[in-house]
Amino acid sequence: SQQGEEDPQALSIQEGENATMNCSYKTSINNLQWYRQNSGRGLVHLILIRSNEREKHSGRLRVTLDTSKKSSSLLITASRAADTASYFCVMNSGYSTLTFGKGTMLLVSP
Amino acid sequence: GAGVSQSPRYKVAKRGQDVALRCDPISGHVSLFWYQQALGQGPEFLTYFQNEAQLDKSGLPSDRFFAERPEGSVSTLKIQRTQQEDSAVYLCASSRGLAGTRGYNEQFFGPGTRLTVL
């Protein structure tokens, strides 16, 4: 599996604001997943978007995928302090051992 | 239902000691993965089991690292003669399906074992 590159490396916002994180990758994919990691709940799968999808929603999460640009974005709307975590994009190119980047560290302040 | 559990949650070892880290996957999950996560980094793949068969151990950093899953459920990651660079969080994950399929197989992660080698 290839490694995605998340941007920015760190993001600090106030509660109620939206947070956008981006991910770029290099070769074709079957699907792309976003994971969240915090000290409370560990590493948790958030959402998966398939290569033939362009946008997907799950609660306050919105993920987009542009295969022509080899990029994805994760939008968290109306952020909460509990959203404070590191967020990773992970590609599945067939063999599904996951390859994580360094992630985006999101800090949501009350 | 119970998720993936790992024990111990914390382990402090003196350099040169052997350690054994345990993973209890979700019951019935075929695939089991081990990852190593250094401070400030994302998890890095170590090894993969399909039932009791270790199909990929390409991520194991040295021959001091050994993993087994003899009955296709519980897995143990053993590190011999620990070194300071082995200090990391070791994560175990399991998934219902087989790795390598084109379908989606969500991996469920345990809380990890934080290993500190002094």
Coordinates of N, CA and C in Angstrom, one line a residue:
Chain A
S1 N 0.8 -1.2 0.0 CA 0.0 0.0 0.0 C 0.9 1.2 0.0
Q2 N 0.4 2.3 -0.6 CA 1.2 3.5 -0.6 C 0.8 4.4 0.6
Q3 N 1.7 5.4 0.8 CA 1.5 6.3 1.9 C 0.9 7.6 1.4
G4 N -0.1 8.0 2.1 CA -0.7 9.3 1.8 C 0.0 10.4 2.6
E5 N -0.1 11.6 2.1 CA 0.5 12.7 2.7 C -0.5 13.7 3.1
E6 N -0.7 13.9 4.4 CA -1.7 14.8 5.0 C -1.2 16.2 5.1
D7 N -2.1 17.1 4.9 CA -1.8 18.5 5.0 C -3.0 19.3 5.5
P8 N -2.9 20.2 6.5 CA -1.6 20.6 7.1 C -1.1 19.5 8.2
Q9 N 0.1 19.7 8.7 CA 0.5 18.8 9.7 C -0.2 19.0 11.0
A10 N -0.5 20.3 11.3 CA -1.2 20.6 12.5 C -2.3 21.7 12.2
L11 N -3.4 21.7 12.9 CA -4.4 22.6 12.7 C -5.1 23.0 14.0
S12 N -5.2 24.2 14.3 CA -5.8 24.7 15.6 C -7.0 25.6 15.3
I13 N -8.2 25.2 15.8 CA -9.4 26.0 15.6 C -10.2 26.1 16.9
Q14 N -11.3 27.0 16.8 CA -12.2 27.1 17.9 C -13.4 26.2 17.7
E15 N -14.0 25.8 18.8 CA -15.2 25.0 18.7 C -16.2 25.7 17.9
G16 N -16.9 25.0 17.1 CA -17.9 25.5 16.2 C -17.4 25.8 14.8
E17 N -16.1 26.0 14.7 CA -15.6 26.2 13.3 C -15.5 24.9 12.6
N18 N -15.3 25.0 11.3 CA -15.1 23.9 10.4 C -13.6 23.6 10.3
A19 N -13.2 22.3 10.1 CA -11.8 21.9 10.0 C -11.7 21.1 8.7
T20 N -10.8 21.5 7.9 CA -10.5 20.8 6.6 C -9.1 20.3 6.6
M21 N -9.0 19.0 6.2 CA -7.7 18.4 6.1 C -7.6 17.7 4.7
N22 N -6.4 17.8 4.2 CA -6.2 17.3 2.8 C -5.2 16.1 2.8
C23 N -5.4 15.3 1.8 CA -4.5 14.1 1.6 C -4.2 14.0 0.1
S24 N -2.9 13.8 -0.2 CA -2.5 13.5 -1.5 C -1.8 12.1 -1.6
Y25 N -1.9 11.5 -2.8 CA -1.3 10.2 -2.9 C -0.8 10.1 -4.4
K26 N -0.1 9.0 -4.7 CA 0.6 8.9 -5.9 C 0.1 8.0 -7.0
T27 N -0.4 6.8 -6.5 CA -0.8 5.8 -7.6 C -2.3 5.5 -7.4
S28 N -2.8 4.8 -8.3 CA -4.3 4.5 -8.4 C -4.7 3.7 -7.1
I29 N -5.9 3.9 -6.7 CA -6.5 3.3 -5.5 C -7.8 2.6 -5.8
N30 N -8.1 1.7 -4.9 CA -9.5 1.1 -4.9 C -10.4 1.9 -4.0
N31 N -9.9 2.3 -2.9 CA -10.7 3.2 -1.9 C -9.7 3.9 -1.0
L32 N -10.2 4.9 -0.3 CA -9.5 5.7 0.6 C -10.2 5.8 1.9
Q33 N -9.5 5.6 3.0 CA -10.1 5.7 4.3 C -9.5 6.8 5.1
W34 N -10.3 7.3 6.0 CA -9.8 8.2 7.0 C -10.0 7.6 8.4
Y35 N -8.9 7.7 9.2 CA -8.9 7.2 10.6 C -8.6 8.4 11.5
R36 N -9.1 8.3 12.7 CA -8.9 9.2 13.8 C -8.2 8.5 14.9
Q37 N -7.3 9.2 15.6 CA -6.6 8.6 16.7 C -6.5 9.7 17.8
N38 N -7.1 9.3 19.0 CA -6.9 10.1 20.2 C -6.7 9.3 21.4
S39 N -6.3 9.9 22.4 CA -5.9 9.1 23.6 C -7.1 8.4 24.2
G40 N -8.3 8.9 24.0 CA -9.4 8.3 24.7 C -9.9 7.0 24.0
R41 N -10.0 7.1 22.7 CA -10.6 5.9 21.9 C -9.7 5.2 21.0
G42 N -8.4 5.6 21.0 CA -7.5 4.9 20.2 C -7.7 5.2 18.7
L43 N -7.3 4.3 17.9 CA -7.4 4.5 16.4 C -8.7 3.9 15.9
V44 N -9.5 4.8 15.3 CA -10.8 4.4 14.9 C -11.1 4.8 13.4
H45 N -11.7 3.9 12.7 CA -12.0 4.1 11.3 C -13.2 5.1 11.3
L46 N -13.1 6.1 10.4 CA -14.2 7.1 10.3 C -15.1 6.9 9.1
I47 N -14.4 6.8 7.9 CA -15.2 6.8 6.7 C -14.4 6.2 5.6
L48 N -15.0 5.6 4.6 CA -14.3 5.1 3.5 C -15.0 5.6 2.2
I49 N -14.2 6.0 1.3 CA -14.8 6.5 0.0 C -14.1 5.6 -1.1
R50 N -15.0 5.1 -2.0 CA -14.4 4.3 -3.1 C -14.0 5.1 -4.3
S51 N -13.2 4.5 -5.1 CA -12.6 5.3 -6.2 C -13.6 5.8 -7.2
N52 N -14.8 5.2 -7.2 CA -15.8 5.7 -8.2 C -16.8 6.6 -7.5
E53 N -16.5 7.0 -6.3 CA -17.3 8.0 -5.6 C -16.5 9.3 -5.5
R54 N -17.3 10.4 -5.5 CA -16.7 11.8 -5.4 C -16.9 12.4 -4.1
E55 N -17.9 12.1 -3.4 CA -18.2 12.7 -2.1 C -19.0 11.8 -1.3
K56 N -18.8 11.8 0.0 CA -19.5 11.0 1.0 C -19.7 11.7 2.3
H57 N -20.8 11.5 2.9 CA -21.1 12.2 4.2 C -21.3 11.1 5.3
S58 N -21.0 11.5 6.5 CA -21.3 10.7 7.6 C -21.4 11.6 8.8
G59 N -22.6 12.0 9.2 CA -22.8 12.9 10.3 C -22.1 14.2 10.0
R60 N -21.2 14.7 10.8 CA -20.6 16.0 10.6 C -19.3 15.9 9.7
L61 N -19.1 14.7 9.2 CA -18.0 14.5 8.3 C -18.4 14.5 6.8
R62 N -17.5 15.2 6.0 CA -17.7 15.1 4.6 C -16.4 14.8 3.9
V63 N -16.3 13.8 3.1 CA -15.1 13.4 2.5 C -15.3 13.6 1.0
T64 N -14.3 14.2 0.3 CA -14.3 14.3 -1.1 C -13.1 13.5 -1.7
L65 N -13.2 13.1 -2.9 CA -12.1 12.4 -3.6 C -12.1 12.8 -5.0
D66 N -10.9 13.3 -5.4 CA -10.6 13.7 -6.8 C -9.5 12.8 -7.3
T67 N -9.9 11.7 -8.1 CA -8.9 10.8 -8.5 C -8.0 11.4 -9.6
S68 N -8.5 12.4 -10.3 CA -7.7 13.0 -11.4 C -6.5 13.8 -10.7
K69 N -6.8 14.3 -9.6 CA -5.7 15.1 -8.8 C -5.1 14.2 -7.8
K70 N -5.6 13.0 -7.6 CA -5.0 12.1 -6.6 C -5.0 12.8 -5.2
S71 N -6.2 13.3 -4.8 CA -6.3 14.0 -3.6 C -7.7 13.7 -3.0
S72 N -7.7 13.9 -1.6 CA -8.9 13.7 -0.9 C -8.9 14.8 0.2
S73 N -10.1 15.2 0.6 CA -10.2 16.1 1.7 C -11.2 15.6 2.7
L74 N -11.0 15.9 4.0 CA -11.9 15.6 5.1 C -12.4 16.9 5.7
L75 N -13.6 17.1 5.7 CA -14.2 18.3 6.4 C -15.0 17.9 7.6
I76 N -14.7 18.5 8.7 CA -15.4 18.3 9.9 C -16.2 19.6 10.2
T77 N -17.5 19.6 10.2 CA -18.3 20.8 10.4 C -18.6 20.9 11.9
A78 N -18.8 22.1 12.3 CA -19.2 22.5 13.7 C -18.4 21.7 14.7
S79 N -17.1 21.9 14.6 CA -16.2 21.1 15.4 C -16.4 21.2 16.9
R80 N -16.0 20.1 17.6 CA -16.2 20.1 19.1 C -14.8 19.8 19.7
A81 N -14.7 20.0 21.0 CA -13.4 19.7 21.6 C -13.1 18.3 21.5
A82 N -14.1 17.4 21.5 CA -13.9 16.0 21.4 C -13.3 15.5 20.0
D83 N -13.3 16.4 19.1 CA -12.7 16.1 17.8 C -11.2 16.3 17.8
T84 N -10.7 16.8 18.9 CA -9.2 16.9 19.0 C -8.6 15.5 18.8
A85 N -7.7 15.4 17.9 CA -7.2 14.1 17.5 C -6.2 14.2 16.4
S86 N -5.5 13.1 16.0 CA -4.8 13.0 14.8 C -5.6 12.3 13.8
Y87 N -5.6 12.8 12.5 CA -6.4 12.2 11.5 C -5.5 11.7 10.4
F88 N -5.7 10.5 9.9 CA -4.9 9.9 8.9 C -5.7 9.5 7.7
C89 N -5.1 9.7 6.5 CA -5.8 9.1 5.3 C -5.0 7.9 4.9
V90 N -5.7 6.9 4.5 CA -5.1 5.6 4.3 C -5.7 5.0 3.0
M91 N -4.8 4.6 2.1 CA -5.3 4.1 0.8 C -5.3 2.6 0.8
N92 N -6.2 2.0 0.1 CA -6.3 0.6 -0.1 C -6.1 0.4 -1.6
S93 N -5.0 -0.2 -2.0 CA -4.7 -0.4 -3.4 C -4.9 -1.9 -3.8
G94 N -5.5 -2.6 -3.0 CA -5.7 -4.1 -3.3 C -5.3 -4.9 -2.1
Y95 N -4.0 -5.0 -1.8 CA -3.5 -5.7 -0.6 C -3.7 -4.8 0.5
S96 N -4.5 -5.2 1.5 CA -5.1 -4.2 2.4 C -4.3 -4.1 3.7
T97 N -3.0 -4.3 3.8 CA -2.3 -3.8 4.9 C -2.3 -2.3 4.8
L98 N -2.6 -1.6 5.9 CA -2.8 -0.2 5.8 C -1.4 0.6 5.9
T99 N -1.3 1.6 5.1 CA -0.1 2.4 5.2 C -0.5 3.8 5.6
F100 N 0.0 4.2 6.8 CA -0.4 5.5 7.3 C 0.7 6.6 7.1
G101 N 0.3 7.8 6.9 CA 1.2 8.9 6.8 C 1.4 9.4 8.3
K102 N 1.9 10.6 8.4 CA 2.2 11.2 9.7 C 0.9 11.8 10.3
G103 N -0.1 12.1 9.4 CA -1.4 12.6 9.9 C -1.4 14.1 10.1
T104 N -2.6 14.5 10.3 CA -2.9 15.9 10.7 C -3.3 16.0 12.1
M105 N -2.6 16.8 12.9 CA -3.0 16.9 14.3 C -4.0 18.1 14.5
L106 N -5.2 17.8 14.9 CA -6.2 18.8 15.0 C -6.5 19.1 16.5
L107 N -6.4 20.4 16.8 CA -6.7 20.8 18.2 C -7.9 21.7 18.1
V108 N -9.0 21.4 18.8 CA -10.2 22.2 18.9 C -10.3 22.7 20.3
S109 N -10.2 24.1 20.3 CA -10.3 24.7 21.7 C -11.7 25.2 22.0
P110 N -12.1 25.0 23.3 CA -13.4 25.4 23.7 C -13.6 26.9 23.6
Chain B
G1 N -20.5 -5.8 21.8 CA -19.5 -6.9 21.9 C -18.1 -6.4 22.2
A2 N -17.2 -7.3 22.6 CA -15.9 -6.9 22.9 C -15.1 -6.5 21.6
G3 N -14.3 -5.5 21.8 CA -13.4 -5.1 20.7 C -12.1 -5.9 20.8
V4 N -11.1 -5.4 20.1 CA -9.7 -5.9 20.2 C -9.1 -5.5 21.5
S5 N -8.5 -6.4 22.2 CA -7.9 -6.1 23.5 C -6.4 -6.5 23.4
Q6 N -5.6 -5.7 24.1 CA -4.2 -5.9 24.1 C -3.7 -5.9 25.5
S7 N -2.6 -6.7 25.8 CA -2.0 -6.6 27.1 C -0.6 -6.9 27.0
P8 N 0.3 -6.4 27.9 CA -0.2 -5.3 28.9 C -0.4 -4.0 28.1
R9 N -1.0 -3.0 28.8 CA -1.2 -1.7 28.2 C 0.1 -0.9 28.2
Y10 N 0.9 -1.2 29.2 CA 2.2 -0.5 29.4 C 3.3 -1.6 29.8
K11 N 4.5 -1.4 29.2 CA 5.5 -2.3 29.5 C 6.8 -1.5 29.5
V12 N 7.6 -1.6 30.6 CA 8.9 -1.1 30.7 C 9.9 -2.2 30.8
A13 N 10.9 -2.2 29.9 CA 11.9 -3.2 29.8 C 13.3 -2.6 29.9
K14 N 14.1 -3.3 30.5 CA 15.5 -2.9 30.4 C 16.1 -3.4 29.1
R15 N 17.0 -2.7 28.6 CA 17.7 -3.0 27.3 C 18.2 -4.4 27.4
G16 N 17.9 -5.2 26.4 CA 18.4 -6.6 26.4 C 17.4 -7.6 26.9
Q17 N 16.3 -7.2 27.5 CA 15.3 -8.1 28.0 C 14.4 -8.5 26.8
D18 N 13.8 -9.7 27.0 CA 12.8 -10.1 26.0 C 11.4 -9.7 26.5
V19 N 10.5 -9.3 25.6 CA 9.1 -9.0 25.9 C 8.2 -9.7 25.0
A20 N 7.0 -9.9 25.6 CA 5.9 -10.6 24.8 C 4.6 -9.7 24.9
L21 N 4.1 -9.4 23.8 CA 2.9 -8.5 23.8 C 1.7 -9.4 23.2
R22 N 0.6 -9.3 23.9 CA -0.5 -10.1 23.5 C -1.7 -9.4 22.8
C23 N -2.3 -10.0 21.9 CA -3.5 -9.4 21.2 C -4.6 -10.4 21.2
D24 N -5.8 -10.0 21.6 CA -7.0 -10.8 21.5 C -7.9 -10.1 20.5
P25 N -8.0 -10.7 19.3 CA -8.8 -10.0 18.2 C -10.3 -10.2 18.5
I26 N -11.1 -9.6 17.7 CA -12.5 -9.8 17.8 C -12.8 -11.2 17.3
S27 N -13.7 -11.9 18.1 CA -14.0 -13.3 17.8 C -14.5 -13.5 16.4
G28 N -13.9 -14.4 15.7 CA -14.3 -14.8 14.4 C -13.6 -14.0 13.3
H29 N -12.8 -13.0 13.7 CA -12.0 -12.2 12.6 C -10.9 -13.1 12.1
V30 N -10.8 -13.1 10.8 CA -9.9 -14.0 10.1 C -8.5 -13.3 10.1
S31 N -8.5 -12.0 9.8 CA -7.2 -11.3 9.6 C -6.8 -10.6 10.9
L32 N -5.5 -10.6 11.1 CA -4.9 -9.9 12.2 C -3.6 -9.2 11.8
F33 N -3.4 -8.0 12.3 CA -2.3 -7.2 11.8 C -1.6 -6.7 13.1
W34 N -0.3 -6.5 13.0 CA 0.5 -5.8 14.0 C 1.1 -4.5 13.4
Y35 N 1.1 -3.4 14.1 CA 1.7 -2.2 13.7 C 2.5 -1.6 14.8
Q36 N 3.5 -0.9 14.4 CA 4.4 -0.2 15.4 C 4.2 1.3 15.1
Q37 N 4.0 2.1 16.2 CA 3.8 3.5 16.1 C 4.8 4.2 17.0
A38 N 5.8 4.9 16.3 CA 6.7 5.7 17.1 C 6.1 7.1 17.4
L39 N 6.6 7.7 18.4 CA 6.1 9.0 18.8 C 6.0 10.0 17.7
G40 N 4.8 10.6 17.5 CA 4.7 11.6 16.4 C 4.6 11.1 15.0
Q41 N 4.5 9.8 14.9 CA 4.4 9.2 13.5 C 3.1 8.4 13.4
G42 N 2.7 8.0 12.2 CA 1.6 7.1 12.0 C 2.0 5.7 12.2
P43 N 1.1 4.8 12.4 CA 1.4 3.4 12.6 C 2.1 2.8 11.4
E44 N 3.0 1.9 11.6 CA 3.7 1.3 10.5 C 3.5 -0.2 10.6
F45 N 3.2 -0.8 9.4 CA 2.8 -2.2 9.4 C 4.0 -3.1 9.7
L46 N 3.8 -4.1 10.6 CA 4.8 -5.1 10.9 C 4.5 -6.4 10.2
T47 N 3.3 -7.0 10.5 CA 3.1 -8.4 10.0 C 1.6 -8.6 10.0
Y48 N 1.2 -9.6 9.1 CA -0.2 -9.9 8.9 C -0.4 -11.5 9.0
F49 N -1.5 -11.8 9.7 CA -1.9 -13.2 9.7 C -3.3 -13.4 9.1
Q50 N -3.4 -14.5 8.4 CA -4.7 -15.0 8.0 C -5.0 -16.3 8.7
N51 N -5.9 -16.2 9.6 CA -6.0 -17.3 10.6 C -4.7 -17.6 11.3
E52 N -4.2 -18.8 11.2 CA -2.9 -19.1 11.9 C -1.7 -18.8 11.0
A53 N -1.9 -18.6 9.7 CA -0.8 -18.4 8.8 C -0.3 -17.0 8.7
Q54 N 1.0 -16.9 8.9 CA 1.6 -15.6 8.8 C 2.0 -15.3 7.3
L55 N 1.2 -14.5 6.7 CA 1.3 -14.4 5.2 C 2.3 -13.2 4.8
D56 N 2.5 -12.3 5.7 CA 3.4 -11.2 5.4 C 4.1 -10.8 6.7
K57 N 5.4 -10.8 6.7 CA 6.1 -10.3 7.8 C 7.2 -9.3 7.3
S58 N 6.9 -8.7 6.2 CA 7.9 -7.8 5.6 C 8.2 -6.6 6.4
G59 N 7.3 -6.2 7.3 CA 7.5 -5.0 8.1 C 8.3 -5.2 9.4
L60 N 8.5 -6.4 9.7 CA 9.3 -6.7 11.0 C 10.7 -6.1 10.8
P61 N 11.1 -5.2 11.7 CA 12.4 -4.5 11.5 C 13.7 -5.3 11.7
S62 N 13.6 -6.4 12.4 CA 14.8 -7.2 12.5 C 14.4 -8.6 12.9
D63 N 15.4 -9.5 13.0 CA 15.1 -10.9 13.4 C 14.9 -11.0 14.9
R64 N 14.9 -9.9 15.6 CA 14.6 -10.0 17.0 C 13.1 -10.0 17.2
F65 N 12.4 -9.6 16.2 CA 10.9 -9.5 16.2 C 10.3 -10.8 15.7
F66 N 9.4 -11.4 16.4 CA 8.7 -12.6 16.1 C 7.3 -12.6 16.5
A67 N 6.4 -13.0 15.6 CA 5.0 -13.0 15.9 C 4.4 -14.4 15.6
E68 N 3.4 -14.7 16.3 CA 2.7 -16.0 16.1 C 1.2 -15.9 16.4
R69 N 0.5 -16.8 15.9 CA -1.0 -16.9 16.1 C -1.3 -18.4 15.9
P70 N -0.9 -19.2 16.8 CA -0.9 -20.6 16.6 C -2.3 -21.3 16.4
E71 N -3.4 -20.7 17.0 CA -4.7 -21.3 16.9 C -5.6 -20.4 16.1
G72 N -5.0 -19.4 15.4 CA -5.9 -18.6 14.6 C -6.7 -17.5 15.3
S73 N -6.4 -17.4 16.6 CA -7.2 -16.3 17.3 C -6.2 -15.4 18.0
V74 N -5.8 -15.7 19.3 CA -4.9 -14.8 20.0 C -3.5 -14.8 19.3
S75 N -2.9 -13.6 19.3 CA -1.6 -13.5 18.7 C -0.6 -12.9 19.7
T76 N 0.7 -13.3 19.6 CA 1.7 -12.7 20.5 C 2.8 -12.2 19.6
L77 N 3.2 -11.0 19.9 CA 4.4 -10.4 19.3 C 5.5 -10.4 20.3
K78 N 6.6 -11.0 19.9 CA 7.8 -11.2 20.9 C 8.9 -10.4 20.3
I79 N 9.6 -9.7 21.2 CA 10.8 -8.9 20.8 C 11.9 -9.4 21.7
Q80 N 12.9 -9.9 21.1 CA 14.0 -10.4 21.9 C 15.1 -9.4 22.0
R81 N 15.8 -9.4 23.1 CA 17.0 -8.5 23.3 C 16.6 -7.0 23.0
T82 N 15.6 -6.5 23.7 CA 15.1 -5.2 23.3 C 16.1 -4.1 23.3
Q83 N 15.9 -3.2 22.4 CA 16.8 -2.0 22.2 C 16.0 -0.8 22.4
Q84 N 16.7 0.3 22.7 CA 15.9 1.6 22.9 C 15.1 2.0 21.7
E85 N 15.6 1.7 20.5 CA 14.8 2.1 19.3 C 13.5 1.3 19.2
D86 N 13.3 0.2 20.0 CA 12.1 -0.5 20.0 C 11.0 0.2 20.7
S87 N 11.3 1.2 21.5 CA 10.3 1.9 22.3 C 9.3 2.5 21.3
A88 N 8.0 2.2 21.5 CA 6.9 2.6 20.6 C 5.6 2.0 21.2
V89 N 4.5 2.4 20.5 CA 3.3 1.8 20.8 C 3.1 0.7 19.8
Y90 N 2.7 -0.5 20.2 CA 2.5 -1.6 19.3 C 1.0 -1.8 19.3
L91 N 0.4 -1.7 18.1 CA -1.0 -1.8 17.8 C -1.3 -3.1 17.1
C92 N -2.4 -3.7 17.6 CA -3.0 -4.9 16.9 C -4.3 -4.5 16.3
A93 N -4.6 -5.0 15.2 CA -5.9 -4.8 14.5 C -6.4 -6.1 13.9
S94 N -7.7 -6.3 13.9 CA -8.3 -7.4 13.2 C -9.4 -7.0 12.3
S95 N -9.6 -7.8 11.3 CA -10.7 -7.6 10.4 C -11.4 -8.9 10.0
R96 N -12.7 -8.8 9.6 CA -13.5 -10.0 9.4 C -13.0 -10.7 8.2
G97 N -12.7 -10.0 7.1 CA -12.4 -10.6 5.9 C -10.9 -10.8 5.6
L98 N -10.6 -11.2 4.4 CA -9.2 -11.5 4.1 C -8.6 -10.3 3.5
A99 N -7.3 -10.0 3.9 CA -6.5 -9.0 3.2 C -6.2 -9.4 1.8
G100 N -6.2 -8.4 0.9 CA -5.8 -8.8 -0.4 C -7.0 -8.9 -1.3
T101 N -8.2 -8.8 -0.7 CA -9.4 -8.8 -1.6 C -9.7 -7.4 -2.0
R102 N -10.5 -7.3 -3.0 CA -10.8 -5.9 -3.4 C -11.9 -5.3 -2.6
G103 N -12.6 -6.1 -1.8 CA -13.6 -5.6 -1.0 C -13.1 -4.8 0.2
Y104 N -14.0 -4.2 0.8 CA -13.6 -3.4 2.0 C -13.6 -4.2 3.2
N105 N -12.5 -4.2 4.0 CA -12.4 -4.9 5.2 C -11.9 -3.9 6.3
E106 N -12.8 -3.4 7.0 CA -12.4 -2.4 8.0 C -11.6 -3.1 9.1
Q107 N -10.5 -2.4 9.5 CA -9.7 -3.0 10.5 C -10.1 -2.3 11.9
F108 N -10.2 -3.1 12.9 CA -10.6 -2.6 14.2 C -9.3 -2.7 15.1
F109 N -8.9 -1.6 15.6 CA -7.7 -1.5 16.4 C -7.9 -1.7 17.9
G110 N -6.9 -2.3 18.5 CA -6.8 -2.4 20.0 C -6.3 -1.1 20.5
P111 N -6.2 -1.0 21.8 CA -5.7 0.3 22.5 C -4.2 0.4 22.4
G112 N -3.5 -0.7 22.1 CA -2.1 -0.7 22.0 C -1.3 -1.0 23.3
T113 N -0.1 -1.4 23.1 CA 0.8 -1.6 24.2 C 2.0 -0.6 24.1
R114 N 2.1 0.3 25.1 CA 3.2 1.2 25.0 C 4.5 0.6 25.6
L115 N 5.5 0.4 24.8 CA 6.7 -0.3 25.3 C 7.8 0.8 25.4
T116 N 8.4 0.8 26.6 CA 9.5 1.7 26.9 C 10.7 0.9 27.2
V117 N 11.8 1.1 26.5 CA 13.0 0.3 26.7 C 14.0 1.3 27.3
L118 N 14.5 1.0 28.5 CA 15.4 1.9 29.2 C 16.9 1.5 28.9

